[in-house]
Amino acid sequence: MSLSTALKSGDVSLLPGKRDEDWKWTDLRGLLRVLPAAAPALDLVGLAEGPFDALADERHVVAGGQPDVVIDVPADGSLAVSLRVLSRDGGALTGKVTIRVGANAKLRLLESYEGDASAYVTDTALTIRLEAGAAIERIVLAADGAEGVTVSQAQVILSPGAEYGQTVITNGARRQRIETQVTHPGAHAKLRLDGLYLLEDKRHADLTTVVLHQGVDGATDQFTRGVVRDQSRGIFQGRIVVEEGADRTDARMRHNALILSDKAEIDAKPELLIFADDVQCAHGNTIGALDEEALFYMRQRGLPETEARALLIEAFVGAVADRIGFEPVRDIARSWAAERLRA
């Protein structure tokens, strides 16, 4: 069951739904009774600049009528790429992106999901392969429309000594799932998976990750924070599997979230499945309200309540943005969060 197979066949019974354990909180089968027609071809002439275009050496677009995207960074090379997924006009869009980063090469992948106000359905599949010693920093800024349905699934394959860092930033959609699955060989490869979601109204965001540690001496560091208000719903599913023989694995997972209204909801499922003996693995998950004591202290210092709340939440979510390595993108992430928190 997947969105891509349902879109290809037009059969809504092939959509994943609440009877599928990993999709029980993002029920597409119960939501979509009819699938839209294919998105019309998008004319790229005169297209406005994307949020990361000015920072990129190459620019690629996934949109109606556009070919699949292939990005190849040769060994010892270095490249910054803007990848835009454009959902328009209530159509169905399927996109395929294949990325290879050669040995000891570096890629900065600046990815944006940009949807209009229509009821579109978009499925994007990415395959990302890092060869020995390669490095990727992937930033995902998901700015979907309130009526859009989006699924993005990335398969990441690491080689020995590779480094992969990822930060997903989103304000959700009608239904949105951003999923990352990583095959980790150990062998001193390093993995960082971060996420940040800020949801309001009836928006929904599902950040799902699966990491398979398959060899000795691997490291994973995962950190996600989120804020929900109104009737929005945030979902965090993180699973780290340490397979037999993957000794000396160091894996850590943290998820912290704030609920700012009675009708908002957060569902979290952090999992560690460990089949090796000599490992250091831990996970933490907290969901709560804003610190009223800190709020009281700030108001005593003369700050209006609205501004005090915004500052506290900015500090809370800023801990994720601060881990972005590329400073210009870090500033974009901070500004994006500040605009939504002060709206």
PDB file of N, CA, C and O in Angstrom, residues 17 44 87 136 167 185 253 258 276 288 292-293 305:
ATOM      1  N   GLY A  17      -3.632   3.324   5.147  1.00  0.00           N
ATOM      2  CA  GLY A  17      -4.658   3.833   6.049  1.00  0.00           C
ATOM      3  C   GLY A  17      -4.413   3.404   7.480  1.00  0.00           C
ATOM      4  O   GLY A  17      -3.363   2.850   7.830  1.00  0.00           O
ATOM      5  N   LEU A  44       7.705  26.735 -16.661  1.00  0.00           N
ATOM      6  CA  LEU A  44       8.714  27.258 -15.739  1.00  0.00           C
ATOM      7  C   LEU A  44       9.194  28.655 -16.121  1.00  0.00           C
ATOM      8  O   LEU A  44       9.925  29.286 -15.348  1.00  0.00           O
ATOM      9  N   SER A  87       3.556  21.966  -6.216  1.00  0.00           N
ATOM     10  CA  SER A  87       2.223  21.356  -6.324  1.00  0.00           C
ATOM     11  C   SER A  87       1.226  22.452  -6.683  1.00  0.00           C
ATOM     12  O   SER A  87       1.120  23.451  -5.970  1.00  0.00           O
ATOM     13  N   ILE A 136      26.549  14.879   3.143  1.00  0.00           N
ATOM     14  CA  ILE A 136      25.369  15.623   2.697  1.00  0.00           C
ATOM     15  C   ILE A 136      24.804  16.385   3.873  1.00  0.00           C
ATOM     16  O   ILE A 136      24.660  15.840   4.972  1.00  0.00           O
ATOM     17  N   THR A 167      17.694  18.322   8.299  1.00  0.00           N
ATOM     18  CA  THR A 167      16.764  19.097   9.112  1.00  0.00           C
ATOM     19  C   THR A 167      15.481  19.300   8.313  1.00  0.00           C
ATOM     20  O   THR A 167      15.517  19.859   7.219  1.00  0.00           O
ATOM     21  N   PRO A 185      25.730   1.678   7.770  1.00  0.00           N
ATOM     22  CA  PRO A 185      26.674   0.551   7.789  1.00  0.00           C
ATOM     23  C   PRO A 185      27.553   0.500   9.034  1.00  0.00           C
ATOM     24  O   PRO A 185      28.380  -0.407   9.176  1.00  0.00           O
ATOM     25  N   MET A 253      17.996   9.607  20.515  1.00  0.00           N
ATOM     26  CA  MET A 253      16.790  10.171  19.903  1.00  0.00           C
ATOM     27  C   MET A 253      16.047  11.008  20.938  1.00  0.00           C
ATOM     28  O   MET A 253      15.800  10.562  22.055  1.00  0.00           O
ATOM     29  N   LEU A 258       5.339  21.032  22.405  1.00  0.00           N
ATOM     30  CA  LEU A 258       4.453  21.880  23.192  1.00  0.00           C
ATOM     31  C   LEU A 258       3.050  21.830  22.601  1.00  0.00           C
ATOM     32  O   LEU A 258       2.871  21.960  21.381  1.00  0.00           O
ATOM     33  N   ALA A 276      22.008  -6.068  19.636  1.00  0.00           N
ATOM     34  CA  ALA A 276      23.446  -6.186  19.868  1.00  0.00           C
ATOM     35  C   ALA A 276      23.710  -5.884  21.344  1.00  0.00           C
ATOM     36  O   ALA A 276      22.892  -5.264  22.024  1.00  0.00           O
ATOM     37  N   GLY A 288       4.260  18.708  26.563  1.00  0.00           N
ATOM     38  CA  GLY A 288       3.684  19.485  27.658  1.00  0.00           C
ATOM     39  C   GLY A 288       3.262  20.872  27.210  1.00  0.00           C
ATOM     40  O   GLY A 288       3.191  21.165  26.017  1.00  0.00           O
ATOM     41  N   GLU A 292       4.834  28.044  32.593  1.00  0.00           N
ATOM     42  CA  GLU A 292       4.123  29.205  33.139  1.00  0.00           C
ATOM     43  C   GLU A 292       5.002  30.012  34.095  1.00  0.00           C
ATOM     44  O   GLU A 292       4.835  31.234  34.221  1.00  0.00           O
ATOM     45  N   GLU A 293       5.930  29.356  34.768  1.00  0.00           N
ATOM     46  CA  GLU A 293       6.826  30.073  35.683  1.00  0.00           C
ATOM     47  C   GLU A 293       7.735  31.014  34.900  1.00  0.00           C
ATOM     48  O   GLU A 293       7.941  32.173  35.282  1.00  0.00           O
ATOM     49  N   GLU A 305       2.316  39.771  27.467  1.00  0.00           N
ATOM     50  CA  GLU A 305       2.181  38.308  27.457  1.00  0.00           C
ATOM     51  C   GLU A 305       2.402  37.711  26.064  1.00  0.00           C
ATOM     52  O   GLU A 305       3.079  36.685  25.920  1.00  0.00           O
TER      53      GLU A 305
END
